[in-house]
mmCIF file of C-alpha atoms in Angstrom:
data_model
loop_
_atom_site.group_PDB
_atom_site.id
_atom_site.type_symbol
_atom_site.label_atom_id
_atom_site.label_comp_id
_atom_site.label_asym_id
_atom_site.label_seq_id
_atom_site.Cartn_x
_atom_site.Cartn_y
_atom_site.Cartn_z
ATOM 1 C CA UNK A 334 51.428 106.159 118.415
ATOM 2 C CA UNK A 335 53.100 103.353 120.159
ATOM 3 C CA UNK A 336 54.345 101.751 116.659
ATOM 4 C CA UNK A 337 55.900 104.986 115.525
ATOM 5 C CA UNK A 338 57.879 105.473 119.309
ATOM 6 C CA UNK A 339 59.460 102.182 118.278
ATOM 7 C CA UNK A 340 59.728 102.729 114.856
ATOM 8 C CA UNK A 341 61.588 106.239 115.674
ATOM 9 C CA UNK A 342 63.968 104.438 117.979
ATOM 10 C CA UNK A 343 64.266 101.720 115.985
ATOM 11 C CA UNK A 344 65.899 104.183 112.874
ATOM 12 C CA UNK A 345 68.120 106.495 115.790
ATOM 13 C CA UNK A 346 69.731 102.802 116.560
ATOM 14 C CA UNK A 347 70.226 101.944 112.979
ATOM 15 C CA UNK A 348 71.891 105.092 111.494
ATOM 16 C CA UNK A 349 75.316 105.088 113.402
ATOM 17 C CA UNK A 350 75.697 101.345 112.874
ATOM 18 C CA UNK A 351 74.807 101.671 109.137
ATOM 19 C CA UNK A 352 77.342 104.697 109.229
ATOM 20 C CA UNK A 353 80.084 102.856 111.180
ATOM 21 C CA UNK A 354 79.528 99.819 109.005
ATOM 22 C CA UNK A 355 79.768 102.019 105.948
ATOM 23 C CA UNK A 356 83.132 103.744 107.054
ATOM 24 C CA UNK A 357 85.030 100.331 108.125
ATOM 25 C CA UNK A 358 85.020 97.225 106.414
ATOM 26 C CA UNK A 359 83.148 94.541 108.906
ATOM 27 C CA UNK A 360 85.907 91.682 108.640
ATOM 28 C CA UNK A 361 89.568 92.355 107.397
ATOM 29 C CA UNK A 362 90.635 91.431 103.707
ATOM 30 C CA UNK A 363 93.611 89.426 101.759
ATOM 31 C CA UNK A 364 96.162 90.069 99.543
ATOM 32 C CA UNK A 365 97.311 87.915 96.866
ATOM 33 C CA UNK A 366 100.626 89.060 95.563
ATOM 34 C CA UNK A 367 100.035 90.482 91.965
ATOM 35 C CA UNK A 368 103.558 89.543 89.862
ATOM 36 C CA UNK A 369 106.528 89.617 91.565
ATOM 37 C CA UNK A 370 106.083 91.878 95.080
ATOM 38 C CA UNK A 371 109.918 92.909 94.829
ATOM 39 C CA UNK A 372 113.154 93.751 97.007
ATOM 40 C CA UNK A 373 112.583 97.325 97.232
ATOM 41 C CA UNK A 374 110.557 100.296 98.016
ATOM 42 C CA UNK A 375 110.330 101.055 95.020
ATOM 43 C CA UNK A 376 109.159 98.006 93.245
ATOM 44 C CA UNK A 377 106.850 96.312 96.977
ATOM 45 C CA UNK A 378 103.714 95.728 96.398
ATOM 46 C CA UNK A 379 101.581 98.208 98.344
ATOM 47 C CA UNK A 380 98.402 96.631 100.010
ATOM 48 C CA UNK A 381 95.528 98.371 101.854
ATOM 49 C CA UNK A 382 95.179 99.412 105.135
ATOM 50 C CA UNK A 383 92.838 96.282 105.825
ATOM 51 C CA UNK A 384 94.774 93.666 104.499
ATOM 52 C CA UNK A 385 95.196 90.806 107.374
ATOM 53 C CA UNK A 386 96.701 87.946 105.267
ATOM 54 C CA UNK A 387 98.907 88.068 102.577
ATOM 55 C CA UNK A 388 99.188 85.143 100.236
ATOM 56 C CA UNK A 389 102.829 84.935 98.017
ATOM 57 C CA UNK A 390 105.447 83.085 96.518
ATOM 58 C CA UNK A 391 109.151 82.941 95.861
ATOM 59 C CA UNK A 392 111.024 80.845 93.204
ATOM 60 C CA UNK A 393 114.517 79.860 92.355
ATOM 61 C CA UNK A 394 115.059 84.547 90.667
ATOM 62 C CA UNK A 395 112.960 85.845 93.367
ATOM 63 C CA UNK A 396 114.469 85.313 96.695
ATOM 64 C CA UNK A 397 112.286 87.697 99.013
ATOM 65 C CA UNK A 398 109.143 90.227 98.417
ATOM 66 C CA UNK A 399 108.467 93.073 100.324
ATOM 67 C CA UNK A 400 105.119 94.760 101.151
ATOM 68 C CA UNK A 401 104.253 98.435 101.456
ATOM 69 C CA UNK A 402 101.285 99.413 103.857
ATOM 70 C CA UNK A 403 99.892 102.745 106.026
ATOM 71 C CA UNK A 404 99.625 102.086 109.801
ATOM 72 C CA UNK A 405 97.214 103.927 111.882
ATOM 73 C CA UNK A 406 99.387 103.150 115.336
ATOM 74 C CA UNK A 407 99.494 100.681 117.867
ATOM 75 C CA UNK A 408 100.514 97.126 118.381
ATOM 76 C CA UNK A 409 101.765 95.794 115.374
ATOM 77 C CA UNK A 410 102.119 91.492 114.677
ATOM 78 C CA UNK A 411 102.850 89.689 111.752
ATOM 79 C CA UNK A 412 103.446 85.737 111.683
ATOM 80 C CA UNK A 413 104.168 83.533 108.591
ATOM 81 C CA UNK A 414 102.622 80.596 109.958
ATOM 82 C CA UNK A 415 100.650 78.281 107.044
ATOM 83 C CA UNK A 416 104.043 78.985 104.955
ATOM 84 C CA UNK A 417 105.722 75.978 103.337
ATOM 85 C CA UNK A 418 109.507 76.794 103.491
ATOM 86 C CA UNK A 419 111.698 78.185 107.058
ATOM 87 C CA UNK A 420 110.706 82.377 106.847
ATOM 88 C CA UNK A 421 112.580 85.420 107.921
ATOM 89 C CA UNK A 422 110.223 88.399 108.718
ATOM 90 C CA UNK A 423 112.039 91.889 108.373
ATOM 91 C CA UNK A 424 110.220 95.019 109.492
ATOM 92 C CA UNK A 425 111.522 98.209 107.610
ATOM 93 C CA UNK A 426 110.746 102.073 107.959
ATOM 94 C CA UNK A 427 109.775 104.266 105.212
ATOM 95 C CA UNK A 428 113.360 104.842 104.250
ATOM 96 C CA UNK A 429 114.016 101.346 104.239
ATOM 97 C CA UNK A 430 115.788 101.110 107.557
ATOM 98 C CA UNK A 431 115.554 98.176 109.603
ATOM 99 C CA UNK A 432 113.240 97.930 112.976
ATOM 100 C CA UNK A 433 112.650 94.141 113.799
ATOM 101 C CA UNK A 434 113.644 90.943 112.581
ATOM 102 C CA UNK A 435 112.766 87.319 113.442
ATOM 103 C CA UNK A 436 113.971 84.477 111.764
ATOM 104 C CA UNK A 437 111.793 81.343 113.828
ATOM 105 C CA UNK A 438 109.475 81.913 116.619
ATOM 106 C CA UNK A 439 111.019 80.655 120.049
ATOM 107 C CA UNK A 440 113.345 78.106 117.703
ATOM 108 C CA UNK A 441 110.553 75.700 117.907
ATOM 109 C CA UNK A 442 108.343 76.158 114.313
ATOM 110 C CA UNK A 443 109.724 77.145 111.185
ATOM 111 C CA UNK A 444 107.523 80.589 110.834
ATOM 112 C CA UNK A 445 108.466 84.097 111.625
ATOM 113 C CA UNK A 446 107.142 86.808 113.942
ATOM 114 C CA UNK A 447 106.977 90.385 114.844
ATOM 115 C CA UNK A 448 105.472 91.823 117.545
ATOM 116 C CA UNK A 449 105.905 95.334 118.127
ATOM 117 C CA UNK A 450 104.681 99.008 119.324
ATOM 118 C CA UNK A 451 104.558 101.428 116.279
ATOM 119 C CA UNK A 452 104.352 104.905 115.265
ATOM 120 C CA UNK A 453 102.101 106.092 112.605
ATOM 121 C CA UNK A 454 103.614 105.977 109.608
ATOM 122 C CA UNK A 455 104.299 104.219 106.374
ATOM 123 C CA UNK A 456 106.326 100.747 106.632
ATOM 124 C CA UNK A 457 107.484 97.508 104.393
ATOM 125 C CA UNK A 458 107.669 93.929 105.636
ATOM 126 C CA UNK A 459 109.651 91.644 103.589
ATOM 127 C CA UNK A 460 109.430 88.045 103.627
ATOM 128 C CA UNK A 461 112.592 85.934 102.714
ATOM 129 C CA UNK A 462 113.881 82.572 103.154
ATOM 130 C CA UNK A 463 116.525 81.171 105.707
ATOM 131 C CA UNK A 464 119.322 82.353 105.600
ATOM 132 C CA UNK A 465 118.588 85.274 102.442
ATOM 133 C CA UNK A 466 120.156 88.328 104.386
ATOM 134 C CA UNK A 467 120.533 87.090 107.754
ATOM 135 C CA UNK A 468 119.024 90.808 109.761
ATOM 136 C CA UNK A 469 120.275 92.680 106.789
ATOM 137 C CA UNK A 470 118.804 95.811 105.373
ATOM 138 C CA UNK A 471 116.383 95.865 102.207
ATOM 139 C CA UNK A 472 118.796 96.608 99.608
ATOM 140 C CA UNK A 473 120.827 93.100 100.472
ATOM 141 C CA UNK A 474 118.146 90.391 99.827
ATOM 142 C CA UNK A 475 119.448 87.868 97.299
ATOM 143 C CA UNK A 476 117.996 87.346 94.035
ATOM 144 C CA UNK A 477 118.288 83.585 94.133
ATOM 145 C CA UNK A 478 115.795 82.459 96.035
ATOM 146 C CA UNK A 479 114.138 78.634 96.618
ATOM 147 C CA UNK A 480 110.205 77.457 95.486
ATOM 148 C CA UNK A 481 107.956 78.211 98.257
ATOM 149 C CA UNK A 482 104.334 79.831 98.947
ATOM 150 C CA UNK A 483 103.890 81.696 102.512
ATOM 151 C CA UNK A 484 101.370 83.049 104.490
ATOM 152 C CA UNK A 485 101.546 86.412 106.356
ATOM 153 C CA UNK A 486 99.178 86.833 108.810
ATOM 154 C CA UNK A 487 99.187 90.279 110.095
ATOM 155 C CA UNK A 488 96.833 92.777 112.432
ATOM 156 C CA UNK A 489 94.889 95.393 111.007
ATOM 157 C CA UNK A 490 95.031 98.926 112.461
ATOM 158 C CA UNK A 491 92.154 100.985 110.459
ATOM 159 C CA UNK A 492 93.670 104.685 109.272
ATOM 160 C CA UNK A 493 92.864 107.903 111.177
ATOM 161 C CA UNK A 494 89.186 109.140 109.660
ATOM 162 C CA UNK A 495 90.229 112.442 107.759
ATOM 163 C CA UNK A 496 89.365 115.789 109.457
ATOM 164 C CA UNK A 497 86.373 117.441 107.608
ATOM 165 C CA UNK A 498 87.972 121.063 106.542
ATOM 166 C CA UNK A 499 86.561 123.769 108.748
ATOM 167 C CA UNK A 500 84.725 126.865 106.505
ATOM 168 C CA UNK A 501 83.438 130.125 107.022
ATOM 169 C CA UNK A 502 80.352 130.672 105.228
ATOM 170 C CA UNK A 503 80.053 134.345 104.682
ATOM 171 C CA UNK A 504 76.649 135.685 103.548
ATOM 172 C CA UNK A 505 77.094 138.188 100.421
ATOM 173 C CA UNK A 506 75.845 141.711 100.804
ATOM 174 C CA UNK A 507 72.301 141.238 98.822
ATOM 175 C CA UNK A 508 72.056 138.429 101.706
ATOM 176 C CA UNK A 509 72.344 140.860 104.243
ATOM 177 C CA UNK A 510 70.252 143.772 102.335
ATOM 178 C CA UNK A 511 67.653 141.267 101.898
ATOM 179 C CA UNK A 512 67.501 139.800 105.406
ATOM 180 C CA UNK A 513 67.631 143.687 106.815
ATOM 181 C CA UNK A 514 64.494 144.584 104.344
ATOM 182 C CA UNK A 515 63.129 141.358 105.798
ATOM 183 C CA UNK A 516 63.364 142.543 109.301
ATOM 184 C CA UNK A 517 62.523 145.711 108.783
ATOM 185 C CA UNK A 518 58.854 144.835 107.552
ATOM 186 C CA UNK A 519 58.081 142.885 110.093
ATOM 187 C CA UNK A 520 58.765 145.650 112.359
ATOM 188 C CA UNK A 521 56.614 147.793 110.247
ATOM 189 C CA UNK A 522 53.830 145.065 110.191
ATOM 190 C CA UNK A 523 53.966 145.079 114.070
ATOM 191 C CA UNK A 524 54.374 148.922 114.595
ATOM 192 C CA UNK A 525 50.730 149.380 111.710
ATOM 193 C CA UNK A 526 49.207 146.701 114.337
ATOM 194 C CA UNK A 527 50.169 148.739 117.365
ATOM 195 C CA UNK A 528 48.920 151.686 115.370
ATOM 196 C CA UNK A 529 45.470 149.749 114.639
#
């Protein structure tokens, strides 16, 4: 008896972590940039809601890329340190406007970063190099650019679980006639054993 107690709590302790482990990855993912990540909304590279590094490259016709991604809420940070030329880290709504910028870190290191409260929402970093639109806006990044890989390292804030869509189940009427028969002979099967 003892071995199934155990055995029972054993299992209760196992399902929500096997759940849990099943609905969020266990460690965060990276991104290597497939072609060339663009300038724009419409031609960023869109990466998933887990990504916590990014891995990219610009050359001498691609002078900045620019990343699409879903944010849950929260505190938002992204740094480009492990890149290999002097970064500028732009932080742009869904409509492309500007929210932060940060061209080095304190002036000390060469690397970018943003550190800020955000909304849900859908957003686009772009990575460029010094001085490729100096706090501009999206649509300015130049298309000359220099030979460089970067790093983005950036936290991961997991999407809002969908709500499960609330239903009314509503029995048919053979349902009903059949769970009213159903009732009604066991009243008669109780009333013939009164009877008896």
């Amino acid at each position: 008896m003892k071995v199934i107690s155990v055995f029972k709590k054993l299992f209760a302790a196992l399902v929500p972590a096997v759940i849990l482990a099943g609905s969020y990855p266990a460690c965060a993912s990276m991104y290597f940039e497939t072609g060339d990540a663009g300038t724009t909304a419409e031609t960023a590279n869109y990466i998933p809601w887990d990504t916590a590094t990014i891995f990219g490259a610009i050359h001498e016709n691609d002078g900045a890329d620019v990343y699409g991604f879903e944010w849950a809420g929260g505190f938002f940070l992204a740094n480009t340190d492990g890149s290999d030329f002097d970064t500028m880290l732009s932080l742009f709504n869904e409509s492309g406007g500007l929210l932060s910028f940060n061209d080095d870190i304190g002036g000390g290191p060469r690397y970018s970063q943003l550190a800020l409260e955000l909304d849900p929402g859908n957003y686009f970093l772009g990575i460029s190099y010094y001085a490729n639109n100096y706090e501009g806006d999206m649509r300015s990044y130049w298309e000359e650019g220099i030979e460089g890989t970067y790093q983005i390292q950036k936290t991961v804030a997991a999407p809002t679980a969908p709500q499960p869509a609330i239903t009314a189940e509503v029995p048919e009427p053979a349902s009903i006639a059949l769970v009213m028969i159903g009732c009604a002979g066991i009243m008669l099967g109780r009333r013939r054993k009164a009877v008896s």
